[in-house]
């Protein structure tokens, strides 16, 4: 089994979609399928259940994932540590971001690097699906997530940015005749839910379960990523509340963004495991405190 084959298998485990796996790894879907078939022949059993509608891990696939995941990531981390040591970097702070506005936050990254040139900084996307999994598996050190976060094993640090909320609707949707909308509109059209359950208090802070007048907001087809959200919203099946930064980072011809005039600001804060706090985490939190909160207009 080659290292690249393991990478393809583990990426498909995360995406459960051959096309997205191929896009993420810059290969073709046929190459993904070829590798999975080769692994299944090598092992002697099916790793995935594949239908026209879904891709799911089999029990054999789950066992292989559980065995390979720590080995693969251990190898990657060992190579990365060696590479950084050659550059004189002793440790790396790993930050996972749920929002897409990493460019807006460059002053924080640059200040950390300037203050601590012997430390590295790695910034990656973190899915809103299983949001705290990366922290709990020690794959990242800090998560930038919307607040509040009330997990008993997590520490909530300073707020790094705030922004208004907007409503994503299909271009030409009846709501686009309005300059702005109320949260009440969410009850009229329904919003989207994550494929994996997240804490109710946390989901409610992003998209409430009820409008200000008490009307329930229905959760419609489940999604695994932002692309699926935009696909469904673009067809007019649902609308969805998002942070205002998406109007710049995710401008799409089939999507219109409308300000939500009665929604509270969305607050993004630093989160880390309480039992894994390090000097690097404390140093970055201090940078955020010193520079102050970035405010998206």
Short mmCIF file of C-alpha atoms in Angstrom, two decimals, residues 4-287:
data_model
loop_
_atom_site.label_atom_id
_atom_site.label_comp_id
_atom_site.label_asym_id
_atom_site.label_seq_id
_atom_site.Cartn_x
_atom_site.Cartn_y
_atom_site.Cartn_z
CA UNK A 4 -0.57 8.24 -1.84
CA UNK A 5 -3.16 5.44 -1.80
CA UNK A 6 -3.62 5.94 1.94
CA UNK A 7 -4.07 9.67 1.40
CA UNK A 8 -6.73 9.06 -1.26
CA UNK A 9 -8.55 6.55 0.96
CA UNK A 10 -8.56 8.86 4.01
CA UNK A 11 -9.67 11.85 1.95
CA UNK A 12 -12.59 9.85 0.53
CA UNK A 13 -13.44 8.84 4.10
CA UNK A 14 -13.79 12.55 4.94
CA UNK A 15 -15.59 13.66 1.78
CA UNK A 16 -17.69 10.54 1.03
CA UNK A 17 -17.79 11.83 -2.54
CA UNK A 18 -15.50 10.75 -5.37
CA UNK A 19 -15.71 14.07 -7.21
CA UNK A 20 -14.89 16.23 -4.19
CA UNK A 21 -12.06 13.88 -3.22
CA UNK A 22 -10.59 14.18 -6.70
CA UNK A 23 -10.89 17.97 -6.69
CA UNK A 24 -9.25 18.24 -3.29
CA UNK A 25 -6.30 16.04 -4.33
CA UNK A 26 -5.98 17.42 -7.90
CA UNK A 27 -6.62 14.05 -9.52
CA UNK A 28 -9.50 12.56 -11.52
CA UNK A 29 -12.51 10.73 -10.02
CA UNK A 30 -11.44 7.73 -12.09
CA UNK A 31 -8.09 7.72 -10.28
CA UNK A 32 -9.88 7.75 -6.91
CA UNK A 33 -12.08 4.84 -7.98
CA UNK A 34 -9.04 2.93 -9.28
CA UNK A 35 -7.18 3.28 -5.99
CA UNK A 36 -10.17 2.21 -3.89
CA UNK A 37 -10.74 -0.85 -6.06
CA UNK A 38 -7.04 -1.74 -5.76
CA UNK A 39 -7.20 -1.47 -1.96
CA UNK A 40 -10.36 -3.58 -1.85
CA UNK A 41 -8.66 -6.29 -3.94
CA UNK A 42 -5.59 -6.12 -1.71
CA UNK A 43 -7.65 -6.42 1.49
CA UNK A 44 -10.26 -8.79 0.14
CA UNK A 45 -13.42 -6.89 1.01
CA UNK A 46 -15.44 -3.73 0.27
CA UNK A 47 -14.35 -0.54 2.03
CA UNK A 48 -17.28 1.60 0.83
CA UNK A 49 -20.92 1.03 -0.02
CA UNK A 50 -21.48 2.92 -3.28
CA UNK A 51 -24.87 3.83 -4.73
CA UNK A 52 -26.01 6.52 -7.14
CA UNK A 53 -27.06 8.65 -4.16
CA UNK A 54 -24.43 8.12 -1.49
CA UNK A 55 -21.03 6.75 -0.51
CA UNK A 56 -20.74 5.14 2.95
CA UNK A 57 -17.98 3.36 4.83
CA UNK A 58 -18.44 -0.33 5.50
CA UNK A 59 -17.41 -1.80 8.85
CA UNK A 60 -14.23 -2.99 7.17
CA UNK A 61 -13.66 0.54 5.91
CA UNK A 62 -14.19 1.95 9.38
CA UNK A 63 -11.64 -0.48 10.82
CA UNK A 64 -9.07 0.48 8.16
CA UNK A 65 -9.72 4.17 8.72
CA UNK A 66 -9.22 3.82 12.47
CA UNK A 67 -5.97 1.93 11.96
CA UNK A 68 -4.51 4.12 9.21
CA UNK A 69 -5.50 7.57 10.42
CA UNK A 70 -2.99 7.92 13.29
CA UNK A 71 -0.21 6.25 11.30
CA UNK A 72 -0.64 8.48 8.26
CA UNK A 73 -0.90 11.69 10.24
CA UNK A 74 2.04 10.65 12.40
CA UNK A 75 4.18 10.23 9.28
CA UNK A 76 3.08 13.61 7.92
CA UNK A 77 3.84 15.33 11.21
CA UNK A 78 7.25 13.68 11.47
CA UNK A 79 8.22 14.92 7.99
CA UNK A 80 6.87 18.38 8.77
CA UNK A 81 8.82 18.60 12.04
CA UNK A 82 12.02 17.60 10.26
CA UNK A 83 11.42 20.16 7.51
CA UNK A 84 10.77 22.94 10.02
CA UNK A 85 13.74 21.97 12.18
CA UNK A 86 15.93 22.44 9.12
CA UNK A 87 14.59 26.02 8.96
CA UNK A 88 15.25 26.70 12.64
CA UNK A 89 11.54 26.51 13.60
CA UNK A 90 11.08 24.64 16.87
CA UNK A 91 7.28 24.36 17.13
CA UNK A 92 4.19 25.08 15.01
CA UNK A 93 0.86 26.59 16.06
CA UNK A 94 -1.93 24.93 14.07
CA UNK A 95 -5.08 27.00 13.61
CA UNK A 96 -8.31 25.68 12.10
CA UNK A 97 -10.77 28.23 10.70
CA UNK A 98 -14.47 27.72 10.17
CA UNK A 99 -14.89 31.15 8.51
CA UNK A 100 -13.31 31.83 5.11
CA UNK A 101 -11.82 35.26 5.84
CA UNK A 102 -8.22 34.29 6.59
CA UNK A 103 -6.98 37.17 4.43
CA UNK A 104 -8.78 39.72 6.63
CA UNK A 105 -6.97 38.33 9.66
CA UNK A 106 -3.47 38.66 8.24
CA UNK A 107 -2.46 41.32 10.82
CA UNK A 108 -2.86 38.65 13.52
CA UNK A 109 -0.82 36.08 11.58
CA UNK A 110 1.91 38.59 10.72
CA UNK A 111 2.20 39.91 14.28
CA UNK A 112 2.50 36.40 15.71
CA UNK A 113 5.23 35.53 13.20
CA UNK A 114 7.07 38.79 13.89
CA UNK A 115 6.99 38.34 17.67
CA UNK A 116 7.92 34.65 17.55
CA UNK A 117 10.15 33.97 14.52
CA UNK A 118 11.27 30.62 15.98
CA UNK A 119 7.68 29.34 15.91
CA UNK A 120 5.76 28.35 12.81
CA UNK A 121 2.10 29.10 12.06
CA UNK A 122 -0.14 26.84 9.97
CA UNK A 123 -3.67 27.95 9.07
CA UNK A 124 -6.18 25.52 7.57
CA UNK A 125 -9.91 25.32 6.91
CA UNK A 126 -12.00 23.53 9.55
CA UNK A 127 -15.41 22.18 8.58
CA UNK A 128 -18.54 23.15 10.50
CA UNK A 129 -19.34 19.42 10.37
CA UNK A 130 -17.83 17.84 13.51
CA UNK A 131 -16.43 21.29 14.40
CA UNK A 132 -14.56 20.32 17.57
CA UNK A 133 -13.24 16.99 16.30
CA UNK A 134 -9.93 18.45 15.17
CA UNK A 135 -9.25 19.88 18.61
CA UNK A 136 -10.21 16.69 20.40
CA UNK A 137 -8.04 14.58 18.08
CA UNK A 138 -5.12 17.00 18.58
CA UNK A 139 -5.02 17.75 14.85
CA UNK A 140 -5.20 21.51 15.52
CA UNK A 141 -4.29 23.67 18.52
CA UNK A 142 -6.76 26.55 18.11
CA UNK A 143 -10.16 26.62 16.43
CA UNK A 144 -11.73 29.85 15.20
CA UNK A 145 -15.45 29.22 15.66
CA UNK A 146 -18.59 31.23 16.13
CA UNK A 147 -19.64 31.89 19.71
CA UNK A 148 -20.87 30.91 22.18
CA UNK A 149 -18.96 27.67 22.69
CA UNK A 150 -19.89 25.93 25.93
CA UNK A 151 -18.04 22.62 25.64
CA UNK A 152 -16.81 21.52 29.11
CA UNK A 153 -13.38 20.49 27.82
CA UNK A 154 -12.79 23.71 25.87
CA UNK A 155 -11.42 27.14 26.80
CA UNK A 156 -12.90 30.18 25.05
CA UNK A 157 -10.32 32.85 24.29
CA UNK A 158 -10.69 36.38 22.91
CA UNK A 159 -13.02 37.36 20.06
CA UNK A 160 -10.97 37.72 16.88
CA UNK A 161 -13.68 39.19 14.63
CA UNK A 162 -17.35 40.15 14.45
CA UNK A 163 -19.66 40.64 11.48
CA UNK A 164 -23.30 41.18 10.52
CA UNK A 165 -25.38 38.30 9.18
CA UNK A 166 -26.69 38.05 5.64
CA UNK A 167 -29.29 35.79 4.05
CA UNK A 168 -28.17 33.77 1.03
CA UNK A 169 -31.01 33.30 -1.47
CA UNK A 170 -31.24 32.23 -5.09
CA UNK A 171 -30.77 35.06 -7.57
CA UNK A 172 -34.27 36.07 -8.64
CA UNK A 173 -35.84 34.80 -5.39
CA UNK A 174 -38.91 36.76 -4.28
CA UNK A 175 -36.96 38.15 -1.30
CA UNK A 176 -34.50 39.93 -3.59
CA UNK A 177 -37.07 42.68 -4.13
CA UNK A 178 -36.34 43.79 -0.57
CA UNK A 179 -33.29 45.82 0.49
CA UNK A 180 -32.95 43.76 3.67
CA UNK A 181 -34.86 40.99 5.41
CA UNK A 182 -35.93 39.95 8.88
CA UNK A 183 -35.15 36.68 10.63
CA UNK A 184 -38.86 36.01 10.19
CA UNK A 185 -38.13 35.14 6.54
CA UNK A 186 -36.25 32.02 7.62
CA UNK A 187 -39.51 30.49 8.87
CA UNK A 188 -41.13 31.04 5.48
CA UNK A 189 -38.54 29.18 3.44
CA UNK A 190 -36.54 26.85 5.70
CA UNK A 191 -32.78 26.59 6.21
CA UNK A 192 -30.18 23.82 5.91
CA UNK A 193 -28.74 21.53 8.57
CA UNK A 194 -25.40 19.76 9.02
CA UNK A 195 -25.22 16.07 8.16
CA UNK A 196 -23.76 15.47 11.62
CA UNK A 197 -25.45 16.78 14.78
CA UNK A 198 -23.80 19.75 16.48
CA UNK A 199 -24.68 21.17 19.91
CA UNK A 200 -28.12 22.80 19.84
CA UNK A 201 -26.94 25.97 21.57
CA UNK A 202 -24.18 26.36 18.96
CA UNK A 203 -26.43 25.76 15.96
CA UNK A 204 -29.02 28.14 17.38
CA UNK A 205 -26.40 30.92 17.64
CA UNK A 206 -25.70 30.68 13.91
CA UNK A 207 -29.20 29.96 12.59
CA UNK A 208 -31.87 30.15 15.31
CA UNK A 209 -34.51 27.46 15.75
CA UNK A 210 -37.22 30.11 16.14
CA UNK A 211 -37.81 33.59 14.76
CA UNK A 212 -38.14 36.58 17.12
CA UNK A 213 -41.94 36.08 17.08
CA UNK A 214 -41.56 32.42 18.06
CA UNK A 215 -42.22 30.76 14.69
CA UNK A 216 -40.20 27.55 14.15
CA UNK A 217 -37.49 27.59 11.49
CA UNK A 218 -37.56 24.28 9.64
CA UNK A 219 -34.30 22.45 8.90
CA UNK A 220 -34.29 21.12 5.34
CA UNK A 221 -31.92 18.69 3.50
CA UNK A 222 -28.74 17.90 5.38
CA UNK A 223 -25.41 19.17 4.02
CA UNK A 224 -21.77 18.20 4.48
CA UNK A 225 -20.04 21.35 3.22
CA UNK A 226 -20.51 24.90 1.98
CA UNK A 227 -20.64 23.89 -1.69
CA UNK A 228 -23.71 21.75 -1.02
CA UNK A 229 -25.30 24.68 0.82
CA UNK A 230 -24.82 26.95 -2.18
CA UNK A 231 -26.09 24.32 -4.61
CA UNK A 232 -29.34 23.86 -2.68
CA UNK A 233 -29.83 27.57 -1.99
CA UNK A 234 -29.11 28.33 -5.66
CA UNK A 235 -31.98 26.06 -6.75
CA UNK A 236 -34.39 27.99 -4.51
CA UNK A 237 -35.10 25.03 -2.20
CA UNK A 238 -34.01 26.93 0.90
CA UNK A 239 -32.40 30.10 2.20
CA UNK A 240 -29.59 30.30 4.73
CA UNK A 241 -28.06 32.75 7.16
CA UNK A 242 -24.30 33.32 6.87
CA UNK A 243 -21.65 35.77 8.02
CA UNK A 244 -21.19 38.90 5.90
CA UNK A 245 -17.65 37.95 4.83
CA UNK A 246 -19.13 35.44 2.36
CA UNK A 247 -20.34 38.35 0.21
CA UNK A 248 -16.67 38.93 -0.73
CA UNK A 249 -15.18 35.46 -0.42
CA UNK A 250 -18.05 33.49 -1.96
CA UNK A 251 -19.59 35.76 -4.60
CA UNK A 252 -21.57 33.55 -7.01
CA UNK A 253 -23.77 34.40 -9.98
CA UNK A 254 -26.64 32.23 -8.73
CA UNK A 255 -26.63 33.60 -5.18
CA UNK A 256 -27.80 36.95 -3.82
CA UNK A 257 -26.96 38.13 -0.30
CA UNK A 258 -29.43 40.23 1.66
CA UNK A 259 -28.62 41.96 4.99
CA UNK A 260 -30.60 40.58 7.95
CA UNK A 261 -31.51 43.76 9.79
CA UNK A 262 -32.66 42.21 13.09
CA UNK A 263 -29.96 39.53 13.54
CA UNK A 264 -27.29 39.92 16.25
CA UNK A 265 -23.68 40.20 15.17
CA UNK A 266 -21.87 36.94 14.55
CA UNK A 267 -18.85 36.65 16.87
CA UNK A 268 -15.84 34.47 16.03
CA UNK A 269 -13.55 33.50 18.90
CA UNK A 270 -10.48 31.41 19.69
CA UNK A 271 -11.21 27.96 21.14
CA UNK A 272 -8.73 25.41 22.47
CA UNK A 273 -8.67 22.28 24.59
CA UNK A 274 -8.23 23.26 28.22
CA UNK A 275 -5.88 20.35 28.91
CA UNK A 276 -3.71 21.15 25.89
CA UNK A 277 -2.97 24.84 26.44
CA UNK A 278 0.60 25.74 25.43
CA UNK A 279 2.87 28.78 25.30
CA UNK A 280 2.08 29.08 21.60
CA UNK A 281 -1.67 29.22 22.25
CA UNK A 282 -1.23 31.80 24.99
CA UNK A 283 1.05 33.87 22.77
CA UNK A 284 -1.46 33.95 19.89
CA UNK A 285 -4.32 34.79 22.26
CA UNK A 286 -2.23 37.70 23.52
CA UNK A 287 -1.72 38.93 19.96
#
